[in-house]
PDB file of N, CA and C in Angstrom:
ATOM      1  N   MET R  21       0.841  -1.174   0.000  1.00  0.00           N
ATOM      2  CA  MET R  21       0.000   0.000   0.000  1.00  0.00           C
ATOM      3  C   MET R  21       0.894   1.248   0.000  1.00  0.00           C
ATOM      4  N   ALA R  22       0.595   2.185  -0.887  1.00  0.00           N
ATOM      5  CA  ALA R  22       1.379   3.416  -0.987  1.00  0.00           C
ATOM      6  C   ALA R  22       1.111   4.311   0.217  1.00  0.00           C
ATOM      7  N   ARG R  23       2.148   4.974   0.671  1.00  0.00           N
ATOM      8  CA  ARG R  23       2.010   5.870   1.825  1.00  0.00           C
ATOM      9  C   ARG R  23       1.523   7.223   1.345  1.00  0.00           C
ATOM     10  N   ASP R  24       0.649   7.816   2.107  1.00  0.00           N
ATOM     11  CA  ASP R  24       0.099   9.137   1.818  1.00  0.00           C
ATOM     12  C   ASP R  24       1.076  10.188   2.336  1.00  0.00           C
ATOM     13  N   LYS R  25       1.545  11.079   1.456  1.00  0.00           N
ATOM     14  CA  LYS R  25       2.513  12.104   1.867  1.00  0.00           C
ATOM     15  C   LYS R  25       1.939  13.018   2.941  1.00  0.00           C
ATOM     16  N   HIS R  26       0.640  13.303   2.854  1.00  0.00           N
ATOM     17  CA  HIS R  26       0.011  14.162   3.863  1.00  0.00           C
ATOM     18  C   HIS R  26       0.044  13.484   5.235  1.00  0.00           C
ATOM     19  N   VAL R  27      -0.256  12.196   5.256  1.00  0.00           N
ATOM     20  CA  VAL R  27      -0.225  11.449   6.517  1.00  0.00           C
ATOM     21  C   VAL R  27       1.204  11.389   7.047  1.00  0.00           C
ATOM     22  N   ASP R  28       2.169  11.191   6.160  1.00  0.00           N
ATOM     23  CA  ASP R  28       3.574  11.181   6.591  1.00  0.00           C
ATOM     24  C   ASP R  28       3.943  12.506   7.249  1.00  0.00           C
ATOM     25  N   GLY R  29       3.494  13.607   6.662  1.00  0.00           N
ATOM     26  CA  GLY R  29       3.761  14.923   7.236  1.00  0.00           C
ATOM     27  C   GLY R  29       3.127  15.080   8.604  1.00  0.00           C
ATOM     28  N   LEU R  30       1.898  14.587   8.736  1.00  0.00           N
ATOM     29  CA  LEU R  30       1.213  14.658  10.029  1.00  0.00           C
ATOM     30  C   LEU R  30       1.910  13.793  11.071  1.00  0.00           C
ATOM     31  N   MET R  31       2.392  12.628  10.660  1.00  0.00           N
ATOM     32  CA  MET R  31       3.109  11.755  11.590  1.00  0.00           C
ATOM     33  C   MET R  31       4.402  12.425  12.066  1.00  0.00           C
ATOM     34  N   GLU R  32       5.102  13.095  11.164  1.00  0.00           N
ATOM     35  CA  GLU R  32       6.316  13.816  11.556  1.00  0.00           C
ATOM     36  C   GLU R  32       5.980  14.939  12.533  1.00  0.00           C
ATOM     37  N   LYS R  33       4.883  15.642  12.265  1.00  0.00           N
ATOM     38  CA  LYS R  33       4.446  16.721  13.158  1.00  0.00           C
ATOM     39  C   LYS R  33       4.108  16.162  14.539  1.00  0.00           C
ATOM     40  N   LEU R  34       3.421  15.021  14.575  1.00  0.00           N
ATOM     41  CA  LEU R  34       3.078  14.376  15.838  1.00  0.00           C
ATOM     42  C   LEU R  34       4.339  13.970  16.593  1.00  0.00           C
ATOM     43  N   LEU R  35       5.291  13.394  15.908  1.00  0.00           N
ATOM     44  CA  LEU R  35       6.543  12.978  16.542  1.00  0.00           C
ATOM     45  C   LEU R  35       7.268  14.177  17.153  1.00  0.00           C
ATOM     46  N   ARG R  36       7.332  15.291  16.428  1.00  0.00           N
ATOM     47  CA  ARG R  36       7.976  16.500  16.967  1.00  0.00           C
ATOM     48  C   ARG R  36       7.240  17.001  18.203  1.00  0.00           C
ATOM     49  N   ALA R  37       5.897  16.968  18.166  1.00  0.00           N
ATOM     50  CA  ALA R  37       5.108  17.425  19.317  1.00  0.00           C
ATOM     51  C   ALA R  37       5.359  16.538  20.532  1.00  0.00           C
ATOM     52  N   ILE R  38       5.439  15.232  20.321  1.00  0.00           N
ATOM     53  CA  ILE R  38       5.702  14.298  21.424  1.00  0.00           C
ATOM     54  C   ILE R  38       7.095  14.542  21.995  1.00  0.00           C
ATOM     55  N   GLU R  39       8.083  14.705  21.130  1.00  0.00           N
ATOM     56  CA  GLU R  39       9.445  14.964  21.601  1.00  0.00           C
ATOM     57  C   GLU R  39       9.519  16.261  22.399  1.00  0.00           C
ATOM     58  N   CYS R  40       8.813  17.285  21.936  1.00  0.00           N
ATOM     59  CA  CYS R  40       8.785  18.567  22.648  1.00  0.00           C
ATOM     60  C   CYS R  40       8.131  18.401  24.016  1.00  0.00           C
ATOM     61  N   SER R  41       7.040  17.653  24.063  1.00  0.00           N
ATOM     62  CA  SER R  41       6.336  17.419  25.323  1.00  0.00           C
ATOM     63  C   SER R  41       7.221  16.670  26.317  1.00  0.00           C
ATOM     64  N   LEU R  42       7.915  15.655  25.841  1.00  0.00           N
ATOM     65  CA  LEU R  42       8.803  14.890  26.718  1.00  0.00           C
ATOM     66  C   LEU R  42       9.950  15.753  27.227  1.00  0.00           C
ATOM     67  N   ALA R  43      10.495  16.595  26.373  1.00  0.00           N
ATOM     68  CA  ALA R  43      11.581  17.482  26.795  1.00  0.00           C
ATOM     69  C   ALA R  43      11.081  18.467  27.840  1.00  0.00           C
ATOM     70  N   ALA R  44       9.873  18.987  27.645  1.00  0.00           N
ATOM     71  CA  ALA R  44       9.308  19.940  28.604  1.00  0.00           C
ATOM     72  C   ALA R  44       9.054  19.257  29.943  1.00  0.00           C
ATOM     73  N   SER R  45       8.553  18.022  29.911  1.00  0.00           N
ATOM     74  CA  SER R  45       8.313  17.284  31.154  1.00  0.00           C
ATOM     75  C   SER R  45       9.619  17.070  31.908  1.00  0.00           C
ATOM     76  N   GLN R  46      10.669  16.713  31.192  1.00  0.00           N
ATOM     77  CA  GLN R  46      11.973  16.493  31.821  1.00  0.00           C
ATOM     78  C   GLN R  46      12.499  17.792  32.422  1.00  0.00           C
ATOM     79  N   ALA R  47      12.361  18.893  31.688  1.00  0.00           N
ATOM     80  CA  ALA R  47      12.830  20.186  32.193  1.00  0.00           C
ATOM     81  C   ALA R  47      12.054  20.583  33.441  1.00  0.00           C
ATOM     82  N   ALA R  48      10.747  20.356  33.438  1.00  0.00           N
ATOM     83  CA  ALA R  48       9.925  20.685  34.607  1.00  0.00           C
ATOM     84  C   ALA R  48      10.328  19.823  35.794  1.00  0.00           C
ATOM     85  N   ARG R  49      10.545  18.538  35.565  1.00  0.00           N
ATOM     86  CA  ARG R  49      10.942  17.625  36.639  1.00  0.00           C
ATOM     87  C   ARG R  49      12.278  18.061  37.245  1.00  0.00           C
ATOM     88  N   GLU R  50      13.242  18.401  36.390  1.00  0.00           N
ATOM     89  CA  GLU R  50      14.551  18.831  36.884  1.00  0.00           C
ATOM     90  C   GLU R  50      14.447  20.127  37.681  1.00  0.00           C
ATOM     91  N   THR R  51      13.594  21.032  37.232  1.00  0.00           N
ATOM     92  CA  THR R  51      13.416  22.296  37.946  1.00  0.00           C
ATOM     93  C   THR R  51      12.796  22.066  39.313  1.00  0.00           C
ATOM     94  N   VAL R  52      11.771  21.213  39.377  1.00  0.00           N
ATOM     95  CA  VAL R  52      11.141  20.901  40.664  1.00  0.00           C
ATOM     96  C   VAL R  52      12.159  20.250  41.597  1.00  0.00           C
ATOM     97  N   GLU R  53      12.957  19.325  41.081  1.00  0.00           N
ATOM     98  CA  GLU R  53      13.984  18.678  41.902  1.00  0.00           C
ATOM     99  C   GLU R  53      14.967  19.703  42.463  1.00  0.00           C
ATOM    100  N   GLU R  54      15.375  20.668  41.645  1.00  0.00           N
ATOM    101  CA  GLU R  54      16.313  21.701  42.106  1.00  0.00           C
ATOM    102  C   GLU R  54      15.680  22.563  43.196  1.00  0.00           C
ATOM    103  N   ILE R  55      14.408  22.910  43.023  1.00  0.00           N
ATOM    104  CA  ILE R  55      13.697  23.700  44.040  1.00  0.00           C
ATOM    105  C   ILE R  55      13.654  22.933  45.356  1.00  0.00           C
ATOM    106  N   LEU R  56      13.326  21.640  45.291  1.00  0.00           N
ATOM    107  CA  LEU R  56      13.242  20.820  46.501  1.00  0.00           C
ATOM    108  C   LEU R  56      14.608  20.672  47.165  1.00  0.00           C
ATOM    109  N   LYS R  57      15.667  20.525  46.369  1.00  0.00           N
ATOM    110  CA  LYS R  57      17.020  20.418  46.922  1.00  0.00           C
ATOM    111  C   LYS R  57      17.393  21.662  47.719  1.00  0.00           C
ATOM    112  N   ARG R  58      16.862  22.799  47.310  1.00  0.00           N
ATOM    113  CA  ARG R  58      17.183  24.061  47.985  1.00  0.00           C
ATOM    114  C   ARG R  58      16.289  24.312  49.191  1.00  0.00           C
ATOM    115  N   GLY R  59      15.443  23.329  49.525  1.00  0.00           N
ATOM    116  CA  GLY R  59      14.637  23.414  50.728  1.00  0.00           C
ATOM    117  C   GLY R  59      13.297  24.105  50.578  1.00  0.00           C
ATOM    118  N   ALA R  60      12.929  24.472  49.381  1.00  0.00           N
ATOM    119  CA  ALA R  60      11.633  25.119  49.164  1.00  0.00           C
ATOM    120  C   ALA R  60      10.595  24.062  48.795  1.00  0.00           C
ATOM    121  N   GLU R  61       9.345  24.421  48.913  1.00  0.00           N
ATOM    122  CA  GLU R  61       8.262  23.519  48.538  1.00  0.00           C
ATOM    123  C   GLU R  61       7.631  24.003  47.242  1.00  0.00           C
ATOM    124  N   THR R  62       7.014  23.083  46.526  1.00  0.00           N
ATOM    125  CA  THR R  62       6.322  23.448  45.295  1.00  0.00           C
ATOM    126  C   THR R  62       4.847  23.116  45.431  1.00  0.00           C
ATOM    127  N   SER R  63       4.031  23.897  44.764  1.00  0.00           N
ATOM    128  CA  SER R  63       2.587  23.653  44.729  1.00  0.00           C
ATOM    129  C   SER R  63       2.074  23.997  43.345  1.00  0.00           C
ATOM    130  N   ILE R  64       1.113  23.244  42.896  1.00  0.00           N
ATOM    131  CA  ILE R  64       0.457  23.535  41.625  1.00  0.00           C
ATOM    132  C   ILE R  64      -1.031  23.639  41.899  1.00  0.00           C
ATOM    133  N   PHE R  65      -1.640  24.690  41.410  1.00  0.00           N
ATOM    134  CA  PHE R  65      -3.075  24.890  41.574  1.00  0.00           C
ATOM    135  C   PHE R  65      -3.726  24.832  40.204  1.00  0.00           C
ATOM    136  N   PHE R  66      -4.798  24.060  40.088  1.00  0.00           N
ATOM    137  CA  PHE R  66      -5.550  23.960  38.848  1.00  0.00           C
ATOM    138  C   PHE R  66      -6.839  24.745  39.009  1.00  0.00           C
ATOM    139  N   VAL R  67      -7.108  25.635  38.063  1.00  0.00           N
ATOM    140  CA  VAL R  67      -8.314  26.448  38.110  1.00  0.00           C
ATOM    141  C   VAL R  67      -9.056  26.254  36.798  1.00  0.00           C
ATOM    142  N   GLY R  68     -10.315  25.872  36.888  1.00  0.00           N
ATOM    143  CA  GLY R  68     -11.138  25.725  35.697  1.00  0.00           C
ATOM    144  C   GLY R  68     -11.910  27.000  35.428  1.00  0.00           C
ATOM    145  N   THR R  69     -11.911  27.449  34.189  1.00  0.00           N
ATOM    146  CA  THR R  69     -12.607  28.691  33.867  1.00  0.00           C
ATOM    147  C   THR R  69     -14.111  28.521  33.876  1.00  0.00           C
ATOM    148  N   GLY R  70     -14.598  27.300  33.759  1.00  0.00           N
ATOM    149  CA  GLY R  70     -16.036  27.068  33.763  1.00  0.00           C
ATOM    150  C   GLY R  70     -16.554  26.646  35.120  1.00  0.00           C
ATOM    151  N   ALA R  71     -15.744  26.818  36.151  1.00  0.00           N
ATOM    152  CA  ALA R  71     -16.118  26.369  37.492  1.00  0.00           C
ATOM    153  C   ALA R  71     -17.190  27.267  38.094  1.00  0.00           C
ATOM    154  N   ASP R  72     -17.912  26.719  39.028  1.00  0.00           N
ATOM    155  CA  ASP R  72     -18.930  27.462  39.761  1.00  0.00           C
ATOM    156  C   ASP R  72     -18.250  28.597  40.521  1.00  0.00           C
ATOM    157  N   PRO R  73     -18.673  29.858  40.304  1.00  0.00           N
ATOM    158  CA  PRO R  73     -18.018  30.968  41.000  1.00  0.00           C
ATOM    159  C   PRO R  73     -18.275  30.966  42.500  1.00  0.00           C
ATOM    160  N   ASN R  74     -19.270  30.214  42.963  1.00  0.00           N
ATOM    161  CA  ASN R  74     -19.591  30.136  44.388  1.00  0.00           C
ATOM    162  C   ASN R  74     -19.593  28.678  44.847  1.00  0.00           C
ATOM    163  N   PRO R  75     -18.433  28.010  44.786  1.00  0.00           N
ATOM    164  CA  PRO R  75     -18.408  26.598  45.169  1.00  0.00           C
ATOM    165  C   PRO R  75     -18.649  26.431  46.664  1.00  0.00           C
ATOM    166  N   SER R  76     -19.225  25.287  47.016  1.00  0.00           N
ATOM    167  CA  SER R  76     -19.422  25.012  48.438  1.00  0.00           C
ATOM    168  C   SER R  76     -18.072  24.659  49.046  1.00  0.00           C
ATOM    169  N   HIS R  77     -17.842  25.131  50.261  1.00  0.00           N
ATOM    170  CA  HIS R  77     -16.562  24.872  50.927  1.00  0.00           C
ATOM    171  C   HIS R  77     -16.487  23.409  51.342  1.00  0.00           C
ATOM    172  N   GLY R  78     -15.285  22.870  51.322  1.00  0.00           N
ATOM    173  CA  GLY R  78     -15.081  21.489  51.713  1.00  0.00           C
ATOM    174  C   GLY R  78     -15.401  20.502  50.603  1.00  0.00           C
ATOM    175  N   GLU R  79     -15.649  21.002  49.405  1.00  0.00           N
ATOM    176  CA  GLU R  79     -15.970  20.130  48.282  1.00  0.00           C
ATOM    177  C   GLU R  79     -14.722  19.358  47.868  1.00  0.00           C
ATOM    178  N   ASP R  80     -14.842  18.049  47.698  1.00  0.00           N
ATOM    179  CA  ASP R  80     -13.712  17.222  47.301  1.00  0.00           C
ATOM    180  C   ASP R  80     -13.427  17.394  45.815  1.00  0.00           C
ATOM    181  N   VAL R  81     -12.149  17.360  45.476  1.00  0.00           N
ATOM    182  CA  VAL R  81     -11.712  17.443  44.092  1.00  0.00           C
ATOM    183  C   VAL R  81     -11.295  16.049  43.663  1.00  0.00           C
ATOM    184  N   GLU R  82     -11.803  15.603  42.534  1.00  0.00           N
ATOM    185  CA  GLU R  82     -11.462  14.286  42.012  1.00  0.00           C
ATOM    186  C   GLU R  82     -10.379  14.433  40.949  1.00  0.00           C
ATOM    187  N   LEU R  83      -9.254  13.779  41.144  1.00  0.00           N
ATOM    188  CA  LEU R  83      -8.192  13.786  40.151  1.00  0.00           C
ATOM    189  C   LEU R  83      -8.400  12.627  39.190  1.00  0.00           C
ATOM    190  N   THR R  84      -8.232  12.900  37.913  1.00  0.00           N
ATOM    191  CA  THR R  84      -8.331  11.851  36.910  1.00  0.00           C
ATOM    192  C   THR R  84      -7.006  11.089  36.868  1.00  0.00           C
ATOM    193  N   PRO R  85      -6.995   9.913  36.270  1.00  0.00           N
ATOM    194  CA  PRO R  85      -5.720   9.204  36.108  1.00  0.00           C
ATOM    195  C   PRO R  85      -4.693  10.055  35.348  1.00  0.00           C
ATOM    196  N   GLN R  86      -5.158  10.848  34.385  1.00  0.00           N
ATOM    197  CA  GLN R  86      -4.249  11.724  33.642  1.00  0.00           C
ATOM    198  C   GLN R  86      -3.664  12.794  34.564  1.00  0.00           C
ATOM    199  N   ASP R  87      -4.489  13.353  35.460  1.00  0.00           N
ATOM    200  CA  ASP R  87      -3.994  14.327  36.439  1.00  0.00           C
ATOM    201  C   ASP R  87      -2.900  13.704  37.302  1.00  0.00           C
ATOM    202  N   ARG R  88      -3.169  12.501  37.803  1.00  0.00           N
ATOM    203  CA  ARG R  88      -2.209  11.821  38.672  1.00  0.00           C
ATOM    204  C   ARG R  88      -0.899  11.516  37.940  1.00  0.00           C
ATOM    205  N   GLU R  89      -0.992  11.097  36.677  1.00  0.00           N
ATOM    206  CA  GLU R  89       0.206  10.802  35.893  1.00  0.00           C
ATOM    207  C   GLU R  89       1.021  12.072  35.668  1.00  0.00           C
ATOM    208  N   PHE R  90       0.339  13.181  35.371  1.00  0.00           N
ATOM    209  CA  PHE R  90       1.037  14.454  35.185  1.00  0.00           C
ATOM    210  C   PHE R  90       1.783  14.840  36.457  1.00  0.00           C
ATOM    211  N   LEU R  91       1.118  14.749  37.583  1.00  0.00           N
ATOM    212  CA  LEU R  91       1.759  15.091  38.853  1.00  0.00           C
ATOM    213  C   LEU R  91       2.936  14.165  39.136  1.00  0.00           C
ATOM    214  N   ARG R  92       2.779  12.871  38.820  1.00  0.00           N
ATOM    215  CA  ARG R  92       3.848  11.903  39.039  1.00  0.00           C
ATOM    216  C   ARG R  92       5.079  12.253  38.205  1.00  0.00           C
ATOM    217  N   THR R  93       4.879  12.713  36.958  1.00  0.00           N
ATOM    218  CA  THR R  93       6.028  13.063  36.122  1.00  0.00           C
ATOM    219  C   THR R  93       6.805  14.226  36.705  1.00  0.00           C
ATOM    220  N   LEU R  94       6.155  15.022  37.539  1.00  0.00           N
ATOM    221  CA  LEU R  94       6.824  16.146  38.193  1.00  0.00           C
ATOM    222  C   LEU R  94       7.280  15.793  39.607  1.00  0.00           C
ATOM    223  N   SER R  95       7.193  14.510  39.953  1.00  0.00           N
ATOM    224  CA  SER R  95       7.559  14.027  41.293  1.00  0.00           C
ATOM    225  C   SER R  95       6.727  14.697  42.378  1.00  0.00           C
ATOM    226  N   ILE R  96       5.444  14.897  42.084  1.00  0.00           N
ATOM    227  CA  ILE R  96       4.515  15.489  43.043  1.00  0.00           C
ATOM    228  C   ILE R  96       3.449  14.452  43.354  1.00  0.00           C
ATOM    229  N   ARG R  97       3.231  14.211  44.653  1.00  0.00           N
ATOM    230  CA  ARG R  97       2.179  13.293  45.064  1.00  0.00           C
ATOM    231  C   ARG R  97       0.981  14.105  45.530  1.00  0.00           C
ATOM    232  N   PRO R  98      -0.216  13.791  45.006  1.00  0.00           N
ATOM    233  CA  PRO R  98      -1.405  14.500  45.497  1.00  0.00           C
ATOM    234  C   PRO R  98      -1.633  14.174  46.974  1.00  0.00           C
ATOM    235  N   ASP R  99      -2.274  15.079  47.692  1.00  0.00           N
ATOM    236  CA  ASP R  99      -2.521  14.873  49.126  1.00  0.00           C
ATOM    237  C   ASP R  99      -3.298  13.599  49.387  1.00  0.00           C
ATOM    238  N   SER R 100      -4.288  13.319  48.570  1.00  0.00           N
ATOM    239  CA  SER R 100      -5.069  12.085  48.754  1.00  0.00           C
ATOM    240  C   SER R 100      -4.879  11.212  47.533  1.00  0.00           C
ATOM    241  N   THR R 101      -4.577   9.931  47.757  1.00  0.00           N
ATOM    242  CA  THR R 101      -4.357   9.010  46.644  1.00  0.00           C
ATOM    243  C   THR R 101      -5.414   7.953  46.604  1.00  0.00           C
TER     244      THR R 101
END
C-alpha cells in the first residue's frame, strides 16, 4: 500500500510534538527537583474557567488518572491518593 505524503507529514508533526512534550516534562521535573534540593516547597493549583463561581466549601476534588500521571512526572504526590 502506498504511503500518503500528507499522513507522513502529520506523523512527523506528531513525533515532533511528542518529543517537545517529553523534553518539557523532563525540564519541569529537573526544575522541581532543584527547588526541593534548595529546601523550598512546590505547589500547583488547577483552576477551571467554567467552574462554579460560588463553590461550596469542603468540596472534594477528584483527580483523573491523567492528572495523577502528570503530577507523578513532576515528582509530586497528590494529598489524597
